[in-house]
């Protein structure tokens, strides 16, 4: 079964850091681009960042550029999101999602909640 | 940035009825890379339609997508009780990849 499982969320103070992980199973992880998408409480979906299958190309939403870093370890089937200088507006459920070229994003993980508050 | 505007914001229908959801883009969507997702409370989004009109694996044929360029539609031919949820469109052709604000499909 194709699956993604996020972890690493939690409560962090403004200005703090957190690293999210997303472990993939059931498919050849190194063959696919990956993305992070977030959803603030009661709000819609916002793309955060994406990375190519080999990890050499990364892309970010303006709202996180310079603060967040996406990376991957294909030997561990794991995607990461390093989040620094966190703000209250970064509070959200963070999902990882596999990108299939031309065919949408599937599957999505179950999400991990990040709360930025003092 | 391509802005996606979904309408209506809320759609109230009964099981068995037909639902028509709209998604309009501020500029043409590259290669019609337009997807539709369904999200239920407490769950992750689920891919329904990609490439504007192709059904994802395992999606019932009562779900269909159409459109091109800047105007897209998701149609649910006969609503089942499990179809009541929030629906999002997404363009994945041009970075930043953007989502519409969602349509809440609720039971009348």
XYZ file of C-alpha atoms in Angstrom:
226
model
C 0.000 0.000 0.000
C 1.292 3.439 -0.933
C 1.610 5.427 2.284
C 3.072 8.595 3.768
C 3.463 9.185 7.488
C 4.386 12.585 8.930
C 5.859 13.287 12.345
C 7.642 16.033 14.242
C 4.842 18.479 14.887
C 4.229 20.082 18.251
C 4.078 23.301 20.238
C 6.891 25.779 19.666
C 7.425 29.394 20.721
C 7.548 32.226 18.181
C 11.041 32.445 16.724
C 11.683 28.773 17.400
C 12.493 25.871 15.100
C 11.011 22.497 14.274
C 11.829 19.717 11.812
C 9.068 17.680 10.224
C 9.603 14.243 8.708
C 7.557 12.249 6.213
C 8.342 8.560 5.770
C 7.223 6.918 2.543
C 6.372 3.262 1.957
C 4.849 1.116 -0.773
C 6.559 2.863 -3.704
C 9.993 3.809 -5.034
C 10.447 7.083 -3.176
C 13.420 8.237 -5.253
C 11.274 8.290 -8.430
C 8.880 11.010 -7.288
C 8.826 14.701 -6.504
C 7.407 15.532 -3.100
C 5.556 18.468 -1.594
C 4.565 19.991 1.721
C 1.106 21.575 2.031
C -0.357 23.193 5.134
C -3.808 23.987 6.420
C -4.365 26.552 9.156
C -7.201 25.738 11.577
C -10.535 26.122 9.803
C -8.866 27.398 6.622
C -8.000 26.155 3.148
C -4.950 24.463 1.690
C -1.670 26.278 1.045
C 1.296 24.814 -0.827
C 4.489 25.357 1.165
C 7.379 23.721 -0.648
C 8.360 21.108 -3.231
C 11.454 19.081 -4.099
C 12.439 17.093 -7.194
C 12.940 13.333 -7.152
C 16.712 13.657 -6.888
C 16.585 16.508 -4.404
C 18.509 18.943 -6.596
C 15.581 21.284 -7.310
C 13.613 22.934 -4.516
C 10.838 25.508 -4.539
C 9.078 27.548 -1.871
C 6.047 29.694 -1.324
C 6.950 33.323 -0.714
C 5.434 33.085 2.773
C 8.171 30.657 3.922
C 11.106 31.466 1.634
C 14.290 32.040 3.628
C 12.829 30.443 6.778
C 11.941 26.881 5.705
C 14.180 24.305 4.018
C 12.931 21.186 2.265
C 15.207 18.177 1.839
C 15.049 14.439 1.330
C 17.075 11.312 2.057
C 16.236 8.781 -0.634
C 18.203 6.067 1.174
C 15.795 6.447 4.118
C 12.631 7.083 2.054
C 12.180 10.258 4.066
C 11.194 13.831 3.274
C 11.995 16.682 5.660
C 10.914 20.238 6.327
C 13.186 22.328 8.520
C 11.214 25.273 9.855
C 13.069 28.199 11.448
C 11.975 31.613 12.717
C 8.474 30.304 13.235
C 5.573 32.730 13.483
C 2.044 32.439 14.827
C 0.750 32.390 11.249
C 2.705 29.175 10.591
C 0.302 27.339 12.903
C -1.291 24.622 10.771
C -1.568 20.957 9.992
C 1.301 20.107 7.663
C 0.778 17.411 5.038
C 3.299 15.765 2.761
C 2.082 14.675 -0.667
C 3.636 12.735 -3.530
C 3.668 14.469 -6.894
C 3.049 12.381 -9.980
C 4.117 14.287 -13.084
C 1.013 15.572 -14.814
C -1.284 13.496 -12.631
C -1.903 15.396 -9.438
C -0.722 14.696 -5.921
C -1.398 11.295 -4.374
C -1.295 10.086 -1.715
C -1.237 12.554 1.153
C -0.100 11.779 4.655
C -2.429 12.130 7.625
C -0.798 15.403 8.654
C 1.093 16.680 11.688
C -0.006 19.706 13.713
C 2.396 22.579 14.305
C 1.345 25.176 16.864
C 3.376 28.361 17.255
C 2.445 30.107 20.465
C 3.992 31.557 23.593
C 0.583 33.665 -9.031
C -2.503 31.982 -10.445
C -5.521 32.708 -8.280
C -8.256 30.065 -8.274
C -11.778 31.175 -7.367
C -14.321 28.493 -6.497
C -18.072 28.941 -6.560
C -20.332 28.632 -4.813
C -18.762 28.843 -1.381
C -21.472 26.588 0.012
C -23.783 24.256 -1.893
C -26.795 22.724 -0.150
C -28.246 19.670 -1.897
C -29.995 16.411 -1.115
C -28.749 12.865 -1.753
C -29.553 11.794 -5.297
C -29.263 15.319 -6.689
C -26.629 16.553 -9.122
C -23.833 18.835 -7.898
C -21.935 21.281 -10.094
C -18.875 23.004 -8.652
C -16.930 25.697 -10.473
C -13.276 26.741 -10.414
C -12.077 29.794 -12.320
C -8.391 30.662 -12.786
C -6.958 34.179 -13.055
C -4.855 33.018 -16.021
C -4.677 29.938 -18.188
C -3.668 26.750 -16.366
C -0.609 25.221 -17.959
C -1.359 21.939 -19.775
C -4.739 21.901 -17.995
C -2.930 20.668 -14.880
C -6.012 21.160 -12.743
C -6.941 18.746 -9.951
C -9.919 18.353 -7.650
C -9.657 17.074 -4.073
C -12.247 16.027 -1.528
C -11.635 16.642 2.163
C -13.716 15.400 5.080
C -13.317 16.705 8.663
C -10.140 15.462 10.309
C -8.908 13.781 7.142
C -6.293 14.533 4.512
C -7.372 15.656 1.056
C -8.165 12.856 -1.419
C -7.380 13.208 -5.115
C -10.501 12.857 -7.278
C -9.646 14.337 -10.669
C -6.351 15.281 -12.360
C -5.571 16.818 -15.719
C -8.976 18.539 -15.516
C -10.931 15.447 -16.543
C -9.149 12.193 -15.601
C -10.496 10.251 -12.630
C -7.956 9.082 -10.091
C -7.688 5.403 -9.240
C -10.666 4.077 -7.314
C -12.848 7.160 -7.770
C -16.497 6.345 -8.634
C -17.702 7.322 -12.087
C -20.350 9.644 -10.652
C -17.464 12.117 -10.293
C -16.433 13.872 -13.503
C -14.310 16.869 -14.374
C -14.388 19.153 -17.380
C -13.053 22.429 -18.681
C -9.869 23.934 -20.006
C -7.878 27.143 -19.945
C -9.401 29.173 -17.112
C -12.787 27.559 -16.455
C -13.210 24.155 -14.855
C -16.107 22.180 -13.419
C -16.483 19.207 -11.080
C -19.782 17.381 -11.443
C -21.174 14.741 -9.107
C -23.996 13.122 -11.020
C -25.996 11.603 -8.134
C -24.974 12.561 -4.628
C -24.348 9.799 -2.134
C -24.346 10.511 1.631
C -20.543 10.083 1.738
C -20.032 12.832 -0.877
C -20.866 15.669 1.498
C -17.509 17.296 2.190
C -15.308 20.236 1.186
C -13.938 20.252 -2.367
C -10.809 22.069 -3.496
C -9.445 22.722 -6.954
C -5.682 23.032 -7.438
C -3.443 24.048 -10.314
C -0.145 22.158 -10.343
C 1.214 23.428 -13.638
C 2.879 26.655 -12.521
C 4.690 27.438 -9.292
C 3.501 28.569 -6.833
C 0.987 25.746 -6.957
C -2.283 27.196 -5.754
C -5.596 25.979 -4.373
C -9.043 27.440 -4.532
C -10.682 28.483 -1.271
C -12.987 25.449 -1.308
C -16.660 24.651 -1.795
C -18.531 23.212 1.172
C -21.042 20.675 -0.109
C -23.611 20.209 2.654
C -26.765 18.172 3.101
C -29.957 20.157 2.562
